[in-house]
Amino acid sequence: MTLTYIFHSGLVLETEQSILVFDYWMDPSGVTGGVLKKNKPLYVFSSHFHEDHFTRAIFEWKKRKSDITYILSKDILRHRRANKEEADAWLAKGASWSDDRISVKALGSTDSGVSWIVETEGKRIFHAGDLNNWYARFLPDVVPGETIYSEEFEEEIDPIVHEKQYLGELKDIRKVADGFDLVMFPIDGRIGNGYTLGGRQFIERFKVGMFVPMHFVASGFESSRRMKEFTDEKGIPFWEITKEGETIEL
């Protein structure tokens, strides 16, 4: 299999039989042009409606390639970002979809939409979407039962409750699978101190064959490599992405 980094949380996984595109948003290096020319079935996933994870541009691909299957989070439909007939499957947490090539399970998120477990050709893949311990930097300062104001998010938040939700989502994922050959997970330096905590909590609970950071565009490629120290401790291969359009053999 080969994995190509598009941008932000957008990645392309090419297997022997098919191609999977996750959370396409922007494509600075023109990765999708080559993808659409390939003679393999294409599966397109969008984990939620936020503009950095979903764009209606994916539907334009149908004009260039007929064998595309769209597997989208149901919140995209609820927010009226797409019409029901535009996707082949609308999945919320707990829902499944499969054909003769891939099997898909939608799991939870600590933001909008879902995370994805995809099984294909004997491999199990996880794309987190926006599942993460997003408020980790507030944990040292918060008093149980109280909220804290986040200027970044412009709202009162309870980091302890949020972390419990995150760990609860991981517990639900463990009920489905205890390990993955490939994990794509947000490592976003913008959220401040402890921005690797969610990733560390994930690898403490699951066997991981390869860890791939994503969602780091605003804080830069180097910021994502902070996670490598922790994957190295567990002997987990880590992809040090250096540019858009970069490809790795798995």
PDB file of C-alpha atoms in Angstrom:
ATOM      1  CA  MET A   1       0.000   0.000   0.000  1.00  0.00           C
ATOM      2  CA  THR A   2       1.078   3.605  -0.508  1.00  0.00           C
ATOM      3  CA  LEU A   3      -0.031   6.612   1.534  1.00  0.00           C
ATOM      4  CA  THR A   4       0.130  10.169   0.184  1.00  0.00           C
ATOM      5  CA  TYR A   5      -0.256  13.325   2.240  1.00  0.00           C
ATOM      6  CA  ILE A   6      -2.508  15.863   0.511  1.00  0.00           C
ATOM      7  CA  PHE A   7      -2.994  18.672   3.052  1.00  0.00           C
ATOM      8  CA  HIS A   8      -4.231  19.163   6.629  1.00  0.00           C
ATOM      9  CA  SER A   9      -6.186  15.942   7.376  1.00  0.00           C
ATOM     10  CA  GLY A  10      -6.392  14.891   3.747  1.00  0.00           C
ATOM     11  CA  LEU A  11      -4.621  11.663   2.819  1.00  0.00           C
ATOM     12  CA  VAL A  12      -4.790   9.114   0.005  1.00  0.00           C
ATOM     13  CA  LEU A  13      -4.302   5.404   0.629  1.00  0.00           C
ATOM     14  CA  GLU A  14      -3.777   3.271  -2.464  1.00  0.00           C
ATOM     15  CA  THR A  15      -4.091  -0.490  -2.106  1.00  0.00           C
ATOM     16  CA  GLU A  16      -3.767  -3.227  -4.693  1.00  0.00           C
ATOM     17  CA  GLN A  17      -7.490  -3.097  -5.490  1.00  0.00           C
ATOM     18  CA  SER A  18      -8.688   0.427  -4.664  1.00  0.00           C
ATOM     19  CA  ILE A  19      -7.923   3.996  -3.601  1.00  0.00           C
ATOM     20  CA  LEU A  20      -9.229   5.680  -0.440  1.00  0.00           C
ATOM     21  CA  VAL A  21      -9.287   9.466   0.006  1.00  0.00           C
ATOM     22  CA  PHE A  22      -9.853  10.845   3.510  1.00  0.00           C
ATOM     23  CA  ASP A  23     -11.019  14.362   4.457  1.00  0.00           C
ATOM     24  CA  TYR A  24     -10.061  16.160   1.257  1.00  0.00           C
ATOM     25  CA  TRP A  25     -10.019  19.934   1.597  1.00  0.00           C
ATOM     26  CA  MET A  26      -7.252  21.580  -0.429  1.00  0.00           C
ATOM     27  CA  ASP A  27      -4.639  20.093  -2.751  1.00  0.00           C
ATOM     28  CA  PRO A  28      -1.613  22.407  -3.118  1.00  0.00           C
ATOM     29  CA  SER A  29       0.528  19.846  -4.945  1.00  0.00           C
ATOM     30  CA  GLY A  30      -2.157  18.428  -7.264  1.00  0.00           C
ATOM     31  CA  VAL A  31      -2.301  14.917  -5.843  1.00  0.00           C
ATOM     32  CA  THR A  32      -5.892  14.248  -6.880  1.00  0.00           C
ATOM     33  CA  GLY A  33      -5.206  14.845 -10.567  1.00  0.00           C
ATOM     34  CA  GLY A  34      -3.179  11.647 -10.688  1.00  0.00           C
ATOM     35  CA  VAL A  35      -5.597   9.775  -8.436  1.00  0.00           C
ATOM     36  CA  LEU A  36      -8.533  10.422 -10.748  1.00  0.00           C
ATOM     37  CA  LYS A  37      -6.610   9.011 -13.723  1.00  0.00           C
ATOM     38  CA  LYS A  38      -5.960   5.656 -12.093  1.00  0.00           C
ATOM     39  CA  ASN A  39      -7.939   2.625 -13.133  1.00  0.00           C
ATOM     40  CA  LYS A  40      -9.023   1.617  -9.632  1.00  0.00           C
ATOM     41  CA  PRO A  41     -12.286   2.163  -7.733  1.00  0.00           C
ATOM     42  CA  LEU A  42     -12.153   5.300  -5.578  1.00  0.00           C
ATOM     43  CA  TYR A  43     -13.701   5.646  -2.113  1.00  0.00           C
ATOM     44  CA  VAL A  44     -14.076   9.164  -0.724  1.00  0.00           C
ATOM     45  CA  PHE A  45     -14.523   9.737   3.026  1.00  0.00           C
ATOM     46  CA  SER A  46     -15.432  12.971   4.838  1.00  0.00           C
ATOM     47  CA  SER A  47     -15.506  12.767   8.629  1.00  0.00           C
ATOM     48  CA  HIS A  48     -17.621  15.885   9.284  1.00  0.00           C
ATOM     49  CA  PHE A  49     -19.024  19.087   7.853  1.00  0.00           C
ATOM     50  CA  HIS A  50     -16.286  21.552   8.865  1.00  0.00           C
ATOM     51  CA  GLU A  51     -14.792  23.259   5.830  1.00  0.00           C
ATOM     52  CA  ASP A  52     -11.289  21.942   6.578  1.00  0.00           C
ATOM     53  CA  HIS A  53     -12.572  18.349   6.332  1.00  0.00           C
ATOM     54  CA  PHE A  54     -15.297  18.545   3.692  1.00  0.00           C
ATOM     55  CA  THR A  55     -15.702  20.436   0.440  1.00  0.00           C
ATOM     56  CA  ARG A  56     -18.304  20.057  -2.258  1.00  0.00           C
ATOM     57  CA  ALA A  57     -15.444  19.932  -4.772  1.00  0.00           C
ATOM     58  CA  ILE A  58     -15.283  16.168  -4.213  1.00  0.00           C
ATOM     59  CA  PHE A  59     -18.541  15.762  -6.120  1.00  0.00           C
ATOM     60  CA  GLU A  60     -16.958  17.346  -9.197  1.00  0.00           C
ATOM     61  CA  TRP A  61     -14.669  14.325  -9.436  1.00  0.00           C
ATOM     62  CA  LYS A  62     -17.615  12.311 -10.765  1.00  0.00           C
ATOM     63  CA  LYS A  63     -17.271  14.229 -14.037  1.00  0.00           C
ATOM     64  CA  ARG A  64     -13.804  12.727 -14.500  1.00  0.00           C
ATOM     65  CA  LYS A  65     -14.188   9.292 -12.912  1.00  0.00           C
ATOM     66  CA  SER A  66     -17.317   7.165 -12.756  1.00  0.00           C
ATOM     67  CA  ASP A  67     -16.346   4.508 -10.201  1.00  0.00           C
ATOM     68  CA  ILE A  68     -16.397   6.681  -7.070  1.00  0.00           C
ATOM     69  CA  THR A  69     -18.142   5.750  -3.834  1.00  0.00           C
ATOM     70  CA  TYR A  70     -18.857   8.594  -1.389  1.00  0.00           C
ATOM     71  CA  ILE A  71     -18.953   7.600   2.296  1.00  0.00           C
ATOM     72  CA  LEU A  72     -19.803  10.660   4.360  1.00  0.00           C
ATOM     73  CA  SER A  73     -20.603  11.528   7.940  1.00  0.00           C
ATOM     74  CA  LYS A  74     -24.303  12.096   8.517  1.00  0.00           C
ATOM     75  CA  ASP A  75     -23.692  15.521  10.088  1.00  0.00           C
ATOM     76  CA  ILE A  76     -22.781  16.815   6.597  1.00  0.00           C
ATOM     77  CA  LEU A  77     -26.325  16.007   5.552  1.00  0.00           C
ATOM     78  CA  ARG A  78     -27.809  17.481   8.742  1.00  0.00           C
ATOM     79  CA  HIS A  79     -25.974  20.752   8.145  1.00  0.00           C
ATOM     80  CA  ARG A  80     -27.264  20.784   4.561  1.00  0.00           C
ATOM     81  CA  ARG A  81     -23.794  20.826   3.058  1.00  0.00           C
ATOM     82  CA  ALA A  82     -24.840  18.081   0.635  1.00  0.00           C
ATOM     83  CA  ASN A  83     -27.950  16.400  -0.676  1.00  0.00           C
ATOM     84  CA  LYS A  84     -28.929  12.870   0.293  1.00  0.00           C
ATOM     85  CA  GLU A  85     -28.504  11.481  -3.217  1.00  0.00           C
ATOM     86  CA  GLU A  86     -24.935  12.802  -3.521  1.00  0.00           C
ATOM     87  CA  ALA A  87     -23.458  10.155  -1.204  1.00  0.00           C
ATOM     88  CA  ASP A  88     -23.591   6.382  -1.375  1.00  0.00           C
ATOM     89  CA  ALA A  89     -23.524   6.055   2.416  1.00  0.00           C
ATOM     90  CA  TRP A  90     -24.373   8.463   5.232  1.00  0.00           C
ATOM     91  CA  LEU A  91     -22.924   7.150   8.488  1.00  0.00           C
ATOM     92  CA  ALA A  92     -23.276   8.267  12.110  1.00  0.00           C
ATOM     93  CA  LYS A  93     -21.470   6.737  15.081  1.00  0.00           C
ATOM     94  CA  GLY A  94     -22.095   3.001  15.255  1.00  0.00           C
ATOM     95  CA  ALA A  95     -23.152   2.610  11.629  1.00  0.00           C
ATOM     96  CA  SER A  96     -21.416   0.322   9.142  1.00  0.00           C
ATOM     97  CA  TRP A  97     -21.126  -0.058   5.381  1.00  0.00           C
ATOM     98  CA  SER A  98     -19.335  -2.573   3.198  1.00  0.00           C
ATOM     99  CA  ASP A  99     -18.932  -3.924  -0.301  1.00  0.00           C
ATOM    100  CA  ASP A 100     -16.740  -6.669  -1.746  1.00  0.00           C
ATOM    101  CA  ARG A 101     -13.542  -4.589  -1.292  1.00  0.00           C
ATOM    102  CA  ILE A 102     -13.830  -2.611   1.949  1.00  0.00           C
ATOM    103  CA  SER A 103     -15.645  -2.654   5.273  1.00  0.00           C
ATOM    104  CA  VAL A 104     -16.318   0.635   7.069  1.00  0.00           C
ATOM    105  CA  LYS A 105     -17.353   1.384  10.643  1.00  0.00           C
ATOM    106  CA  ALA A 106     -18.127   4.905  11.868  1.00  0.00           C
ATOM    107  CA  LEU A 107     -16.965   5.618  15.420  1.00  0.00           C
ATOM    108  CA  GLY A 108     -17.288   8.696  17.600  1.00  0.00           C
ATOM    109  CA  SER A 109     -15.583  12.078  17.765  1.00  0.00           C
ATOM    110  CA  THR A 110     -15.033  14.793  20.363  1.00  0.00           C
ATOM    111  CA  ASP A 111     -15.962  17.351  17.710  1.00  0.00           C
ATOM    112  CA  SER A 112     -18.471  17.043  14.893  1.00  0.00           C
ATOM    113  CA  GLY A 113     -19.039  13.893  12.896  1.00  0.00           C
ATOM    114  CA  VAL A 114     -17.186  10.622  13.182  1.00  0.00           C
ATOM    115  CA  SER A 115     -13.884   8.798  13.068  1.00  0.00           C
ATOM    116  CA  TRP A 116     -13.381   5.902  10.638  1.00  0.00           C
ATOM    117  CA  ILE A 117     -12.295   2.281  10.870  1.00  0.00           C
ATOM    118  CA  VAL A 118     -11.738   0.800   7.416  1.00  0.00           C
ATOM    119  CA  GLU A 119     -10.775  -2.804   6.755  1.00  0.00           C
ATOM    120  CA  THR A 120      -9.464  -3.775   3.344  1.00  0.00           C
ATOM    121  CA  GLU A 121      -7.198  -6.482   1.977  1.00  0.00           C
ATOM    122  CA  GLY A 122      -6.394  -7.809   5.421  1.00  0.00           C
ATOM    123  CA  LYS A 123      -5.452  -4.403   6.878  1.00  0.00           C
ATOM    124  CA  ARG A 124      -7.248  -2.281   9.457  1.00  0.00           C
ATOM    125  CA  ILE A 125      -7.023   1.511   9.108  1.00  0.00           C
ATOM    126  CA  PHE A 126      -8.078   4.307  11.455  1.00  0.00           C
ATOM    127  CA  HIS A 127      -8.668   7.938  10.462  1.00  0.00           C
ATOM    128  CA  ALA A 128      -9.545  10.028  13.514  1.00  0.00           C
ATOM    129  CA  GLY A 129     -11.301  12.938  11.809  1.00  0.00           C
ATOM    130  CA  ASP A 130     -11.416  15.508  14.628  1.00  0.00           C
ATOM    131  CA  LEU A 131     -11.325  12.989  17.469  1.00  0.00           C
ATOM    132  CA  ASN A 132      -8.776  14.314  19.975  1.00  0.00           C
ATOM    133  CA  ASN A 133      -8.212  15.578  23.508  1.00  0.00           C
ATOM    134  CA  TRP A 134      -8.516  19.146  22.236  1.00  0.00           C
ATOM    135  CA  TYR A 135      -8.449  20.999  25.583  1.00  0.00           C
ATOM    136  CA  ALA A 136      -5.497  19.190  27.149  1.00  0.00           C
ATOM    137  CA  ARG A 137      -3.538  22.364  27.880  1.00  0.00           C
ATOM    138  CA  PHE A 138      -6.250  23.550  30.285  1.00  0.00           C
ATOM    139  CA  LEU A 139      -6.206  20.389  32.401  1.00  0.00           C
ATOM    140  CA  PRO A 140      -3.468  21.501  34.878  1.00  0.00           C
ATOM    141  CA  ASP A 141      -5.346  24.706  35.774  1.00  0.00           C
ATOM    142  CA  VAL A 142      -8.960  23.645  35.954  1.00  0.00           C
ATOM    143  CA  VAL A 143     -10.793  22.794  39.195  1.00  0.00           C
ATOM    144  CA  PRO A 144     -13.130  19.776  38.994  1.00  0.00           C
ATOM    145  CA  GLY A 145     -16.693  20.950  38.478  1.00  0.00           C
ATOM    146  CA  GLU A 146     -15.665  24.385  37.192  1.00  0.00           C
ATOM    147  CA  THR A 147     -15.290  25.703  33.676  1.00  0.00           C
ATOM    148  CA  ILE A 148     -12.512  27.796  32.197  1.00  0.00           C
ATOM    149  CA  TYR A 149     -12.808  30.457  29.522  1.00  0.00           C
ATOM    150  CA  SER A 150     -10.913  29.805  26.303  1.00  0.00           C
ATOM    151  CA  GLU A 151     -10.150  32.940  24.308  1.00  0.00           C
ATOM    152  CA  GLU A 152      -9.181  30.746  21.356  1.00  0.00           C
ATOM    153  CA  PHE A 153     -12.548  28.993  21.268  1.00  0.00           C
ATOM    154  CA  GLU A 154     -14.466  31.978  22.726  1.00  0.00           C
ATOM    155  CA  GLU A 155     -16.451  29.837  25.137  1.00  0.00           C
ATOM    156  CA  GLU A 156     -16.503  28.378  28.601  1.00  0.00           C
ATOM    157  CA  ILE A 157     -15.186  24.824  28.550  1.00  0.00           C
ATOM    158  CA  ASP A 158     -14.733  21.998  31.026  1.00  0.00           C
ATOM    159  CA  PRO A 159     -11.472  20.247  30.029  1.00  0.00           C
ATOM    160  CA  ILE A 160     -12.023  17.426  32.538  1.00  0.00           C
ATOM    161  CA  VAL A 161     -15.425  16.565  31.109  1.00  0.00           C
ATOM    162  CA  HIS A 162     -14.016  16.830  27.599  1.00  0.00           C
ATOM    163  CA  GLU A 163     -11.156  14.467  28.411  1.00  0.00           C
ATOM    164  CA  LYS A 164     -13.613  11.976  29.909  1.00  0.00           C
ATOM    165  CA  GLN A 165     -15.584  12.157  26.675  1.00  0.00           C
ATOM    166  CA  TYR A 166     -12.421  11.559  24.652  1.00  0.00           C
ATOM    167  CA  LEU A 167     -11.374   8.580  26.756  1.00  0.00           C
ATOM    168  CA  GLY A 168     -14.933   7.266  26.514  1.00  0.00           C
ATOM    169  CA  GLU A 169     -14.736   7.413  22.721  1.00  0.00           C
ATOM    170  CA  LEU A 170     -11.471   5.454  22.841  1.00  0.00           C
ATOM    171  CA  LYS A 171     -13.195   2.888  25.044  1.00  0.00           C
ATOM    172  CA  ASP A 172     -15.947   2.519  22.454  1.00  0.00           C
ATOM    173  CA  ILE A 173     -13.363   2.075  19.702  1.00  0.00           C
ATOM    174  CA  ARG A 174     -11.654  -0.656  21.774  1.00  0.00           C
ATOM    175  CA  LYS A 175     -14.917  -2.572  21.694  1.00  0.00           C
ATOM    176  CA  VAL A 176     -14.531  -2.775  17.927  1.00  0.00           C
ATOM    177  CA  ALA A 177     -10.745  -3.147  17.549  1.00  0.00           C
ATOM    178  CA  ASP A 178      -7.671  -3.233  19.771  1.00  0.00           C
ATOM    179  CA  GLY A 179      -5.151  -2.361  17.081  1.00  0.00           C
ATOM    180  CA  PHE A 180      -4.605  -0.848  13.655  1.00  0.00           C
ATOM    181  CA  ASP A 181      -2.069  -1.301  10.883  1.00  0.00           C
ATOM    182  CA  LEU A 182      -2.310   2.431  10.124  1.00  0.00           C
ATOM    183  CA  VAL A 183      -3.482   5.332  12.304  1.00  0.00           C
ATOM    184  CA  MET A 184      -3.995   8.902  11.029  1.00  0.00           C
ATOM    185  CA  PHE A 185      -4.413  11.237  14.007  1.00  0.00           C
ATOM    186  CA  PRO A 186      -4.467  15.031  14.749  1.00  0.00           C
ATOM    187  CA  ILE A 187      -1.222  16.409  16.190  1.00  0.00           C
ATOM    188  CA  ASP A 188      -2.038  20.120  16.187  1.00  0.00           C
ATOM    189  CA  GLY A 189       0.399  22.490  17.905  1.00  0.00           C
ATOM    190  CA  ARG A 190      -2.144  25.316  17.846  1.00  0.00           C
ATOM    191  CA  ILE A 191      -3.924  23.863  20.869  1.00  0.00           C
ATOM    192  CA  GLY A 192      -0.898  24.617  23.060  1.00  0.00           C
ATOM    193  CA  ASN A 193       0.928  22.694  25.777  1.00  0.00           C
ATOM    194  CA  GLY A 194       0.005  19.042  25.825  1.00  0.00           C
ATOM    195  CA  TYR A 195      -1.023  18.985  22.179  1.00  0.00           C
ATOM    196  CA  THR A 196       0.331  15.432  21.861  1.00  0.00           C
ATOM    197  CA  LEU A 197      -1.667  14.147  24.844  1.00  0.00           C
ATOM    198  CA  GLY A 198      -4.550  12.806  22.766  1.00  0.00           C
ATOM    199  CA  GLY A 199      -2.137  10.935  20.519  1.00  0.00           C
ATOM    200  CA  ARG A 200      -0.240   9.551  23.516  1.00  0.00           C
ATOM    201  CA  GLN A 201      -3.463   8.364  25.127  1.00  0.00           C
ATOM    202  CA  PHE A 202      -4.382   6.664  21.866  1.00  0.00           C
ATOM    203  CA  ILE A 203      -1.145   4.708  21.478  1.00  0.00           C
ATOM    204  CA  GLU A 204      -1.336   3.666  25.133  1.00  0.00           C
ATOM    205  CA  ARG A 205      -4.621   1.885  24.395  1.00  0.00           C
ATOM    206  CA  PHE A 206      -4.107   0.434  20.910  1.00  0.00           C
ATOM    207  CA  LYS A 207      -1.530  -1.555  18.990  1.00  0.00           C
ATOM    208  CA  VAL A 208      -0.396   0.656  16.106  1.00  0.00           C
ATOM    209  CA  GLY A 209       1.553  -0.454  13.034  1.00  0.00           C
ATOM    210  CA  MET A 210       2.198   3.056  11.678  1.00  0.00           C
ATOM    211  CA  PHE A 211       1.326   6.456  13.164  1.00  0.00           C
ATOM    212  CA  VAL A 212       0.690   9.329  10.762  1.00  0.00           C
ATOM    213  CA  PRO A 213       0.171  12.879  12.100  1.00  0.00           C
ATOM    214  CA  MET A 214      -2.339  15.234  10.501  1.00  0.00           C
ATOM    215  CA  HIS A 215      -4.208  18.515  11.145  1.00  0.00           C
ATOM    216  CA  PHE A 216      -0.893  20.330  11.772  1.00  0.00           C
ATOM    217  CA  VAL A 217      -0.920  22.781   8.847  1.00  0.00           C
ATOM    218  CA  ALA A 218      -1.183  25.977  10.911  1.00  0.00           C
ATOM    219  CA  SER A 219       1.586  24.975  13.343  1.00  0.00           C
ATOM    220  CA  GLY A 220       3.895  23.499  10.698  1.00  0.00           C
ATOM    221  CA  PHE A 221       5.394  20.168   9.710  1.00  0.00           C
ATOM    222  CA  GLU A 222       8.040  20.253  12.438  1.00  0.00           C
ATOM    223  CA  SER A 223       5.430  20.629  15.177  1.00  0.00           C
ATOM    224  CA  SER A 224       3.885  17.285  14.230  1.00  0.00           C
ATOM    225  CA  ARG A 225       7.204  15.510  14.867  1.00  0.00           C
ATOM    226  CA  ARG A 226       6.910  16.189  18.598  1.00  0.00           C
ATOM    227  CA  MET A 227       4.827  13.020  18.656  1.00  0.00           C
ATOM    228  CA  LYS A 228       7.704  10.902  17.332  1.00  0.00           C
ATOM    229  CA  GLU A 229       9.408  10.820  20.741  1.00  0.00           C
ATOM    230  CA  PHE A 230       6.411   8.975  22.153  1.00  0.00           C
ATOM    231  CA  THR A 231       5.885   6.596  19.230  1.00  0.00           C
ATOM    232  CA  ASP A 232       9.607   5.750  19.337  1.00  0.00           C
ATOM    233  CA  GLU A 233       9.265   4.757  22.991  1.00  0.00           C
ATOM    234  CA  LYS A 234       6.696   2.160  21.956  1.00  0.00           C
ATOM    235  CA  GLY A 235       8.523   1.063  18.818  1.00  0.00           C
ATOM    236  CA  ILE A 236       5.786   2.454  16.564  1.00  0.00           C
ATOM    237  CA  PRO A 237       6.894   3.691  13.116  1.00  0.00           C
ATOM    238  CA  PHE A 238       6.133   7.403  12.638  1.00  0.00           C
ATOM    239  CA  TRP A 239       5.863   9.215   9.329  1.00  0.00           C
ATOM    240  CA  GLU A 240       7.836  12.487   9.418  1.00  0.00           C
ATOM    241  CA  ILE A 241       5.955  14.280   6.646  1.00  0.00           C
ATOM    242  CA  THR A 242       7.990  17.072   5.036  1.00  0.00           C
ATOM    243  CA  LYS A 243       5.770  18.407   2.236  1.00  0.00           C
ATOM    244  CA  GLU A 244       2.390  18.209   0.533  1.00  0.00           C
ATOM    245  CA  GLY A 245       2.226  15.422  -2.032  1.00  0.00           C
ATOM    246  CA  GLU A 246       4.771  13.254  -0.221  1.00  0.00           C
ATOM    247  CA  THR A 247       4.230   9.481  -0.475  1.00  0.00           C
ATOM    248  CA  ILE A 248       5.321   6.612   1.749  1.00  0.00           C
ATOM    249  CA  GLU A 249       5.264   2.867   1.065  1.00  0.00           C
ATOM    250  CA  LEU A 250       3.568   0.881   3.810  1.00  0.00           C
TER     251      LEU A 250
END
